[in-house]
PDB file of C-alpha atoms in Angstrom:
ATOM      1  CA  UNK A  73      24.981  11.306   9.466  1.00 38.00           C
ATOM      2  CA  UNK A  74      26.006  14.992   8.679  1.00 45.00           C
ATOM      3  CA  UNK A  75      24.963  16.383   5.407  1.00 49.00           C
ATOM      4  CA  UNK A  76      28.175  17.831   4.775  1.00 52.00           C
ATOM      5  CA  UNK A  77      29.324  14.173   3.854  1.00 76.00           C
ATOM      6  CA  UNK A  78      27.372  13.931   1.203  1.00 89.00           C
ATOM      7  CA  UNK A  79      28.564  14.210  -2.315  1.00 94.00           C
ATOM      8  CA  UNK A  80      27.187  16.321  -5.195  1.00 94.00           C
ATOM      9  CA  UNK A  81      28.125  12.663  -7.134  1.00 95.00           C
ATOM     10  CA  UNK A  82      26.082  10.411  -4.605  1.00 96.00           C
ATOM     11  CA  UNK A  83      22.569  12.564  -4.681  1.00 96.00           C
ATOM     12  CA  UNK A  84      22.783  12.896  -8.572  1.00 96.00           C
ATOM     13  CA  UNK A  85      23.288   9.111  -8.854  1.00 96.00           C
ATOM     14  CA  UNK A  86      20.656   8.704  -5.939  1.00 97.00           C
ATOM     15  CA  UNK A  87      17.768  10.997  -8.219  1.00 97.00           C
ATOM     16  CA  UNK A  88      18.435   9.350 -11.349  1.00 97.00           C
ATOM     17  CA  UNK A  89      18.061   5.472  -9.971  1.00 97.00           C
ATOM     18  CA  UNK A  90      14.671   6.871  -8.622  1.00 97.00           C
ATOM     19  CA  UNK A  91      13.322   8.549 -11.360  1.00 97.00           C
ATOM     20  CA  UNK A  92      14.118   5.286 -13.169  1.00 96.00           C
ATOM     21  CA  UNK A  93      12.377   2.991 -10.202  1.00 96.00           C
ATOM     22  CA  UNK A  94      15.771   1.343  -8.702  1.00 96.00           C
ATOM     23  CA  UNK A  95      14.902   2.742  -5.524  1.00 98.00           C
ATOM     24  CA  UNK A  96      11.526   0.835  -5.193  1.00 97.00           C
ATOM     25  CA  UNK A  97      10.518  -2.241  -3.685  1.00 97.00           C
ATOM     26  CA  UNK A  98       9.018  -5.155  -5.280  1.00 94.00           C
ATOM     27  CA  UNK A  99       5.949  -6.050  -2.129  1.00 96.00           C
ATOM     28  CA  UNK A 100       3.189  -3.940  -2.203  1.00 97.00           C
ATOM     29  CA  UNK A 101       3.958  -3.512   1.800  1.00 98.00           C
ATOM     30  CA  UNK A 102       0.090  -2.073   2.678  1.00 97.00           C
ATOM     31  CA  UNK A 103      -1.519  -5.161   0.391  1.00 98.00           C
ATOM     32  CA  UNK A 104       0.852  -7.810   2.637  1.00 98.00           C
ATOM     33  CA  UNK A 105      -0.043  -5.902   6.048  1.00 98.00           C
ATOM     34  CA  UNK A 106      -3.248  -6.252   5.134  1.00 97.00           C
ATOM     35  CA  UNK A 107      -3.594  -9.743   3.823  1.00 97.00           C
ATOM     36  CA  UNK A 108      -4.566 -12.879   5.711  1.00 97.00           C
ATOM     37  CA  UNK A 109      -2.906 -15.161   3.815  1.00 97.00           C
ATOM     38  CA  UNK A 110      -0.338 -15.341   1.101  1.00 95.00           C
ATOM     39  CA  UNK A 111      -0.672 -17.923  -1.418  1.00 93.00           C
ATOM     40  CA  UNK A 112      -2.413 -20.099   1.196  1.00 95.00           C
ATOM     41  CA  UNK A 113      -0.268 -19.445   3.748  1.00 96.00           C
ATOM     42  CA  UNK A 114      -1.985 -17.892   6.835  1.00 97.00           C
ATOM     43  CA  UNK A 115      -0.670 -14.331   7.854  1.00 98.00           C
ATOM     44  CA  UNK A 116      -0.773 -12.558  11.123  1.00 98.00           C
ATOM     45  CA  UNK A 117      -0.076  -9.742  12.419  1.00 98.00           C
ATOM     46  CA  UNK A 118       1.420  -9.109  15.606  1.00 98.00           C
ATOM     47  CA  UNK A 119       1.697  -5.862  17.648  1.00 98.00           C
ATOM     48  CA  UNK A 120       4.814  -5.485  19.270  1.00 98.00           C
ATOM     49  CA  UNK A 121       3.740  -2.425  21.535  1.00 97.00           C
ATOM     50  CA  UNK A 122       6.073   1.085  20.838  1.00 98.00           C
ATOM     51  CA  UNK A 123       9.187   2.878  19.918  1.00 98.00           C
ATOM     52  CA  UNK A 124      10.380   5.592  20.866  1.00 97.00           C
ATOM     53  CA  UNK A 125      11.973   8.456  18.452  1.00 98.00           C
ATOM     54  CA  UNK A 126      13.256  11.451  20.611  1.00 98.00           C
ATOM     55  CA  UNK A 127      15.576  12.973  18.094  1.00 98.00           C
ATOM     56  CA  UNK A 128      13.320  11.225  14.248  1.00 98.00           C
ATOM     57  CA  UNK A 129      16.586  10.410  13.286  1.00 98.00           C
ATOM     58  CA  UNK A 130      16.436   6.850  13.068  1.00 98.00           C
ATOM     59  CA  UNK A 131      18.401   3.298  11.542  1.00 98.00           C
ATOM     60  CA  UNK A 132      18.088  -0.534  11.335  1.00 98.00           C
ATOM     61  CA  UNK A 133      20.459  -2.916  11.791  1.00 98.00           C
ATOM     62  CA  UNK A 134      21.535  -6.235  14.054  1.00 98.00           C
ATOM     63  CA  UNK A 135      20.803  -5.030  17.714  1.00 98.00           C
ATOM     64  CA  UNK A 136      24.159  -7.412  19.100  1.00 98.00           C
ATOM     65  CA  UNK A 137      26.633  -7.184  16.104  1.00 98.00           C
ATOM     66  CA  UNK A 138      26.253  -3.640  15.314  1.00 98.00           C
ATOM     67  CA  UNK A 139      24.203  -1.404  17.537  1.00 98.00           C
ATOM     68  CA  UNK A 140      27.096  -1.533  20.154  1.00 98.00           C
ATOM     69  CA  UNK A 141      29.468   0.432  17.442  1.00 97.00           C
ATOM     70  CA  UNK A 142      27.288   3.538  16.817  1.00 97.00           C
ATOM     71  CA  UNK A 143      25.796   2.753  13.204  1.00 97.00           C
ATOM     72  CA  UNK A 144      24.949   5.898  10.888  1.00 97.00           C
ATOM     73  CA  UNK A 145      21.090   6.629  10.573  1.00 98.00           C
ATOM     74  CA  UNK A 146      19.303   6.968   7.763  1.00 98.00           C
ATOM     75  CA  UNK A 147      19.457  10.701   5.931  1.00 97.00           C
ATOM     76  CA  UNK A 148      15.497  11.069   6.568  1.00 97.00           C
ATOM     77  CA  UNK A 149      13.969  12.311   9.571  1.00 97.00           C
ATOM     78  CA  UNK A 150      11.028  11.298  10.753  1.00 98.00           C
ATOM     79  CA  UNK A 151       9.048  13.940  13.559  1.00 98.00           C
ATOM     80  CA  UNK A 152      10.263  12.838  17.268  1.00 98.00           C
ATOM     81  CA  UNK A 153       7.251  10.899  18.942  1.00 98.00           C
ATOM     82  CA  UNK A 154       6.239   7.404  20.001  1.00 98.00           C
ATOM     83  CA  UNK A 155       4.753   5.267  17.215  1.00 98.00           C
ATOM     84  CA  UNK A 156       3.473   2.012  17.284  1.00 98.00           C
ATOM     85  CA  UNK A 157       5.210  -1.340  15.845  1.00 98.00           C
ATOM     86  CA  UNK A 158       3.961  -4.159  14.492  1.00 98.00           C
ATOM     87  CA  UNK A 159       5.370  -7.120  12.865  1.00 98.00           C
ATOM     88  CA  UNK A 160       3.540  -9.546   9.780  1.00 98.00           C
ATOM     89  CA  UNK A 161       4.278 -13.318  10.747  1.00 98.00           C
ATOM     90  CA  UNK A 162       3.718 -16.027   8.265  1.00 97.00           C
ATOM     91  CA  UNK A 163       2.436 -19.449   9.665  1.00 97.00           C
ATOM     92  CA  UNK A 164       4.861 -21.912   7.409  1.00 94.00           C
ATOM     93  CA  UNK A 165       3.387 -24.917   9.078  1.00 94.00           C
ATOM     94  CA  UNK A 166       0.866 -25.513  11.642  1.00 93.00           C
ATOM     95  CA  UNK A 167       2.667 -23.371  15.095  1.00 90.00           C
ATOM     96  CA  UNK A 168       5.906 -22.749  13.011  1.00 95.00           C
ATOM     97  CA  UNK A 169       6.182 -18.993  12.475  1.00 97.00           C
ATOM     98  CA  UNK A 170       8.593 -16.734  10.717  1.00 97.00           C
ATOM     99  CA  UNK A 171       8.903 -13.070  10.707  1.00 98.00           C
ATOM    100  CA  UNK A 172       8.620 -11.201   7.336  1.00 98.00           C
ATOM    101  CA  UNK A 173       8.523  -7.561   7.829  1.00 98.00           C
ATOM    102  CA  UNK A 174       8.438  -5.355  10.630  1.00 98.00           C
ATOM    103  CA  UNK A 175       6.818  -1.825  10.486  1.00 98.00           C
ATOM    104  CA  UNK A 176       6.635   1.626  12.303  1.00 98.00           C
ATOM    105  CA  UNK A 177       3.649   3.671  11.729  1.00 98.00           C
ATOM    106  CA  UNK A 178       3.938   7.282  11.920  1.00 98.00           C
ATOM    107  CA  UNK A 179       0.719   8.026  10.826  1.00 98.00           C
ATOM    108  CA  UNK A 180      -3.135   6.526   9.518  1.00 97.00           C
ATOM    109  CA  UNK A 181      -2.242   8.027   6.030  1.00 98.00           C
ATOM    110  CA  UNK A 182      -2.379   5.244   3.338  1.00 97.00           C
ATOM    111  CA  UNK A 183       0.997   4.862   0.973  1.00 98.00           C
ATOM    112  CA  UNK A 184       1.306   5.430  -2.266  1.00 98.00           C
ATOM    113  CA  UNK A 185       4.634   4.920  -2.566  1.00 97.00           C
ATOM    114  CA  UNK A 186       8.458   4.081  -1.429  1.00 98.00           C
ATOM    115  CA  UNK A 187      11.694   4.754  -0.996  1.00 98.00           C
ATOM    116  CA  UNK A 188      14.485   2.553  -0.152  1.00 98.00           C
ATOM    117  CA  UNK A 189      16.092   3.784   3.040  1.00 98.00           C
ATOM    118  CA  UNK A 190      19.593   5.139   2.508  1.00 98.00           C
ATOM    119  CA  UNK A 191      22.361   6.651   4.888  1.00 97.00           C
ATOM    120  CA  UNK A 192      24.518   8.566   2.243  1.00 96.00           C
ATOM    121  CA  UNK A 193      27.747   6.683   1.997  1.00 93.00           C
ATOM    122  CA  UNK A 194      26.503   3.345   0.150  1.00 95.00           C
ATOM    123  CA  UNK A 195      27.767   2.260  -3.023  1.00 93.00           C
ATOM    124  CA  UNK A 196      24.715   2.708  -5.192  1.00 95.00           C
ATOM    125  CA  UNK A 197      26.730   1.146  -8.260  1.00 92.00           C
ATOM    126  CA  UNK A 198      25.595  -1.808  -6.955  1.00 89.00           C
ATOM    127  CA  UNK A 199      21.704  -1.048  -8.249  1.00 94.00           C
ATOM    128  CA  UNK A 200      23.240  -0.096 -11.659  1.00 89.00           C
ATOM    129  CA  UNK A 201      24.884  -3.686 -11.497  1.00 89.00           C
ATOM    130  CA  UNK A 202      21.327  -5.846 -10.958  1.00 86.00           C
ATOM    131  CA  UNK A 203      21.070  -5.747  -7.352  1.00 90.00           C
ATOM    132  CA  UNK A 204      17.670  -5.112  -6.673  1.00 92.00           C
ATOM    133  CA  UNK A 205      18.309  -3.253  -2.767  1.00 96.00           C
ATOM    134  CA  UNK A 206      20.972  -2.100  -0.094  1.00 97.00           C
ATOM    135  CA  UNK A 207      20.371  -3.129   3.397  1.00 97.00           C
ATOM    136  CA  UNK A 208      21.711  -3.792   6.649  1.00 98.00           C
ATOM    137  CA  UNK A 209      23.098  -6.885   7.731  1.00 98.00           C
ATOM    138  CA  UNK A 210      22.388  -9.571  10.028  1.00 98.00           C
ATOM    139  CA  UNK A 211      24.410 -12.093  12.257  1.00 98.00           C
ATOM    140  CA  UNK A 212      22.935 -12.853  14.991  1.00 98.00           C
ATOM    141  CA  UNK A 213      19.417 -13.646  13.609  1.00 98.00           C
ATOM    142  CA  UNK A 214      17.897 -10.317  14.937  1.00 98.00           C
ATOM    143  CA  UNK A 215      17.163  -6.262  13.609  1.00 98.00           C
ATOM    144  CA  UNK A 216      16.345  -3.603  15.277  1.00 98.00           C
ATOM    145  CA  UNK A 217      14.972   0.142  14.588  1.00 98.00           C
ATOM    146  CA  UNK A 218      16.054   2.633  16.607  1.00 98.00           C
ATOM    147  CA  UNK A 219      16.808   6.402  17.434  1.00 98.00           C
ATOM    148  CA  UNK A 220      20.227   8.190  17.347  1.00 98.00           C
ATOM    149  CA  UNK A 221      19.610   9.588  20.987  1.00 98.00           C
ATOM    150  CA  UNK A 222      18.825   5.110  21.658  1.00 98.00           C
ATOM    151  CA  UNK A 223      21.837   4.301  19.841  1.00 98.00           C
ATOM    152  CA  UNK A 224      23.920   6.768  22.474  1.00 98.00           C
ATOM    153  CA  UNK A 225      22.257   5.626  25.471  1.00 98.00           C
ATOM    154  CA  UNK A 226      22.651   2.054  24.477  1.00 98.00           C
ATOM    155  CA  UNK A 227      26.476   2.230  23.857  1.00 98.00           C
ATOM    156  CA  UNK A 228      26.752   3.717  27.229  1.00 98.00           C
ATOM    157  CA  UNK A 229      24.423   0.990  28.975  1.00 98.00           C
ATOM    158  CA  UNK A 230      26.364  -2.010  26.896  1.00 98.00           C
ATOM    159  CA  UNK A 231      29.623  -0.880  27.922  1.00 98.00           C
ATOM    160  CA  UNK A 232      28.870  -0.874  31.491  1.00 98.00           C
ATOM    161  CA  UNK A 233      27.273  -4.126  31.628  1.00 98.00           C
ATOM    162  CA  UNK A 234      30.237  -5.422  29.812  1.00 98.00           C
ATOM    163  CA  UNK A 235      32.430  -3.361  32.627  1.00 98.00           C
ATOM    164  CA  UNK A 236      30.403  -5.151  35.356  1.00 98.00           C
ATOM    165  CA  UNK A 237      30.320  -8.757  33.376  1.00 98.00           C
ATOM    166  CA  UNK A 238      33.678  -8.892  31.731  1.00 97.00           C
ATOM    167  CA  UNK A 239      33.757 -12.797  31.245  1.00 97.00           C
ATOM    168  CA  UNK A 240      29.918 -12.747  30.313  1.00 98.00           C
ATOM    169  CA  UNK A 241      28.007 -12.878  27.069  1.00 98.00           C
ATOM    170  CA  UNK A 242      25.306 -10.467  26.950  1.00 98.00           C
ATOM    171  CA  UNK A 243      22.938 -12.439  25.451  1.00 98.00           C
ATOM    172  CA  UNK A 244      23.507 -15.779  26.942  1.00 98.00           C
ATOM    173  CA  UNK A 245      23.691 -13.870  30.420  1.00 98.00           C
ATOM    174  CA  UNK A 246      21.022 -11.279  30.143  1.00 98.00           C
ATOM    175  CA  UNK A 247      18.745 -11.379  26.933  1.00 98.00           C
ATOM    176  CA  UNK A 248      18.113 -15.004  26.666  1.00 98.00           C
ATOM    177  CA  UNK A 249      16.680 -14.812  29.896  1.00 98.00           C
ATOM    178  CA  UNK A 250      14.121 -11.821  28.594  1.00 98.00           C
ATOM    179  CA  UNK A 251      13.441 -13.405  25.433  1.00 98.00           C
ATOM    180  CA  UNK A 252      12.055 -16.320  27.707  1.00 98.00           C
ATOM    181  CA  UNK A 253      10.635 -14.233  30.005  1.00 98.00           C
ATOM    182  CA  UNK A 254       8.737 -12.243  26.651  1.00 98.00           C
ATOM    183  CA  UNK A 255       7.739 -16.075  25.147  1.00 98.00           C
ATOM    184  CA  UNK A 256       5.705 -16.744  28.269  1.00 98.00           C
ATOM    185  CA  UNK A 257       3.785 -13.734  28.687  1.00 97.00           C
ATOM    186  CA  UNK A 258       3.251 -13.443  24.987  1.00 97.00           C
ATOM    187  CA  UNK A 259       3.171 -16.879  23.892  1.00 97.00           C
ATOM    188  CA  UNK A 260       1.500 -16.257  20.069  1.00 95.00           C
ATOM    189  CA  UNK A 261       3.482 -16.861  17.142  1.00 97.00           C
ATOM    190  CA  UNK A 262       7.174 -17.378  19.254  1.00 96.00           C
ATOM    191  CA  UNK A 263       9.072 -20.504  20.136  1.00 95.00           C
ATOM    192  CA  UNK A 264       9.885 -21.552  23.583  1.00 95.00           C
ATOM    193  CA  UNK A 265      13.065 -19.302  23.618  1.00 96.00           C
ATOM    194  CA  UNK A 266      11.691 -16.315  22.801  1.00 98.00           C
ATOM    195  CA  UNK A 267      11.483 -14.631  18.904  1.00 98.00           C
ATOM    196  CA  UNK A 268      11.357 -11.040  19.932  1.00 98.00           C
ATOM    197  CA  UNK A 269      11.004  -8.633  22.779  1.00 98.00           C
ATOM    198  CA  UNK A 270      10.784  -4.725  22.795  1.00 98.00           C
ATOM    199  CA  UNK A 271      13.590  -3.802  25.404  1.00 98.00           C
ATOM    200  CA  UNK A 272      13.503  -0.874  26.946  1.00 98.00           C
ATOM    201  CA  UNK A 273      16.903   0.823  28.357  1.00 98.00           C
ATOM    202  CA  UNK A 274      17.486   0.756  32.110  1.00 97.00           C
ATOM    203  CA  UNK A 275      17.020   3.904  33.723  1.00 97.00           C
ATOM    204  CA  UNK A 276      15.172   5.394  30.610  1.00 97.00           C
ATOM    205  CA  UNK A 277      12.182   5.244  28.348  1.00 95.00           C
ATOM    206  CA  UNK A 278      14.396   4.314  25.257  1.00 98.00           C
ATOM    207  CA  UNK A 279      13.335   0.762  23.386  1.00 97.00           C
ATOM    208  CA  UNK A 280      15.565  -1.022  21.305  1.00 98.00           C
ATOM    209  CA  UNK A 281      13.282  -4.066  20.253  1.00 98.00           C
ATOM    210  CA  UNK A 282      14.661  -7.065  18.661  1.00 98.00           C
ATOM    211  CA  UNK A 283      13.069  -8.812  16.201  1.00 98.00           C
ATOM    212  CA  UNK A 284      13.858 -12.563  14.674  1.00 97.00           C
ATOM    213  CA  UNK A 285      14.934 -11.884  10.976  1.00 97.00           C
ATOM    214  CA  UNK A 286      13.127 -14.317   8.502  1.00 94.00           C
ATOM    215  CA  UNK A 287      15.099 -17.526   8.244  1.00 91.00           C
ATOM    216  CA  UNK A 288      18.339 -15.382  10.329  1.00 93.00           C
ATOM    217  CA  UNK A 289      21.445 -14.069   8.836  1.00 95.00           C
ATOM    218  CA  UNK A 290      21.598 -12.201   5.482  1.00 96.00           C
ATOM    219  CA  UNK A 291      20.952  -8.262   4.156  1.00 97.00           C
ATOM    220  CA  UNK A 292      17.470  -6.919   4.343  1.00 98.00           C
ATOM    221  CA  UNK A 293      16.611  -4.076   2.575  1.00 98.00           C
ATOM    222  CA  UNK A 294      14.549  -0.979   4.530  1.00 98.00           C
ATOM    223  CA  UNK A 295      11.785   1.538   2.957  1.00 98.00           C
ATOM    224  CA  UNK A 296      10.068   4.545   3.542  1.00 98.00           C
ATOM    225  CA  UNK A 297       6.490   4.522   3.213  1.00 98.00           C
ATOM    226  CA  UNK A 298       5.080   8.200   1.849  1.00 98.00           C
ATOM    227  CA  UNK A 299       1.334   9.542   1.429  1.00 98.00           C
ATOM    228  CA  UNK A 300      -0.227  11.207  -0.697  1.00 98.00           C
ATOM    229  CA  UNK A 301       1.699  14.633  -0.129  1.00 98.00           C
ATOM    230  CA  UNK A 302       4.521  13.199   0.376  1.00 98.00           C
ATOM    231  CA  UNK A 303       5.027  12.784   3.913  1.00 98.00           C
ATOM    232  CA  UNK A 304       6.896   9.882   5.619  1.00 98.00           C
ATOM    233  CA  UNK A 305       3.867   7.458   7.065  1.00 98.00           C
ATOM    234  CA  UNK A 306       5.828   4.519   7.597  1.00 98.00           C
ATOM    235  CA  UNK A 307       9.133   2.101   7.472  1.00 99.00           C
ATOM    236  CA  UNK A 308       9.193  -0.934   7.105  1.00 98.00           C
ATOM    237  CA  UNK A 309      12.081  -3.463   7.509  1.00 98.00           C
ATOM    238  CA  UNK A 310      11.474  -6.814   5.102  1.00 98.00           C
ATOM    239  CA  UNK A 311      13.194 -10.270   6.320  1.00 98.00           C
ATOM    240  CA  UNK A 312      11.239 -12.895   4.006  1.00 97.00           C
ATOM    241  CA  UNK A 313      11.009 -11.722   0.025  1.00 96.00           C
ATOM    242  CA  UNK A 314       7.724 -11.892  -0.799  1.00 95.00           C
ATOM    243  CA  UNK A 315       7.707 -11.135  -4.404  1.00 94.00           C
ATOM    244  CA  UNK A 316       7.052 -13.930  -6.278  1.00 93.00           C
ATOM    245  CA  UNK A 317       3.508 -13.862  -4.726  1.00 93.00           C
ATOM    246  CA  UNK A 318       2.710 -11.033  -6.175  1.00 93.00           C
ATOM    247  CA  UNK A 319       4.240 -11.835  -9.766  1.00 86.00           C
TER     248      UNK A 319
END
């Protein structure tokens, strides 16, 4: 997004709500990485190999509702590189998985704290008024993370497919197939179907991955992870609201 739509009103409102905490989440994000298990649930964690950042100026959001119409990215840039993802599964039942939170690491650094991820045109009223985040919405049961150079190469590859497939579905016709094609050779923690895969662009080394979202639909909130000098060392997308195992 281009700084010169920000407004003088937005960035006071956005400093006061965090100097008075509304901007923080309520998981300790490095305790649940690190965890096993969460009140006596068994956790894993599952690598989910690398994205790429080419421009560090990144967003989340639903990969098939609204990658394909350009979303904003986030006003924080992160330094272009590849980075590793990984995302913490909680085993609800024996062999029944869901997703909780997904994660980029930019660096080894340890947090000490976070920021809720912001593009610079939300309604932040909406933390004054008890909501406890902003995020980006779901509707197909899947996020993403990805980079603004990604989100342009992407709308150029989706709108050819859809050129040369104008009476297909792109993900009954050509992701379902991958997401299969992912479940077999990675069988751990993912239903028959498929649960994720890390797609990478045709013709490129761009990755848009896409990621089952908790239980599916709904608004999950995003935060940056910053070190001790107060450099960006992760994000981390949350699907499942872990709080009340840490009350």
């Amino acid at each position: 997004m281009e700084q010169s739509k920000l407004t003088s009103e937005w960035i006071q409102t956005f400093n006061r709500l965090g100097s008075e905490g509304k901007l923080k989440p309520t998981v300790p994000y490095q305790d649940l990485f690190n965890r096993k298990e969460l009140k006596g649930f068994p956790l894993h964690t599952l690598p989910m190999w690398t994205v790429n950042f080419p421009t560090g100026y990144i967003t989340c959001c639903d990969p098939l509702v609204t990658l394909p119409s350009k979303p904003d990215t986030y006003l924080r840039q992160v330094t272009p590189g590849t980075y590793l993802l990984e995302t913490k599964i909680i085993e609800m039942e024996p062999n029944e998985y869901r997703y909780v939170a997904s994660r980029v690491v930019f660096s080894g650094n340890e947090p000490v704290y976070y920021e809720l991820a912001l593009k610079g045109t939300e309604d932040l009223t909406d933390l004054d008024d008890g909501d406890t985040y902003i995020g980006f919405p779901v509707d197909s049961g899947l996020a993403t993370i990805v980079d603004a150079q990604t989100i342009e190469t992407y709308n150029r590859f989706y709108e050819q497919w859809h050129i040369n497939y104008p009476e297909k579905n792109i993900y009954d016709d050509y992701y379902s197939d991958l997401f299969q094609l992912n479940a077999m050779a990675y069988p751990q923690y993912q239903r028959s179907k498929g649960d994720w895969i890390n797609f990478t662009i045709p013709d490129t080394e761009l990755t848009v991955p896409m990621i089952q979202s908790g239980f599916g639909d709904g608004l999950y909130p995003v935060y940056w992870a910053f070190d001790k000098d107060g450099q960006i060392c992760q994000i981390i997308m949350e699907y499942i609201d872990c709080s009340e195992a840490y009350e």
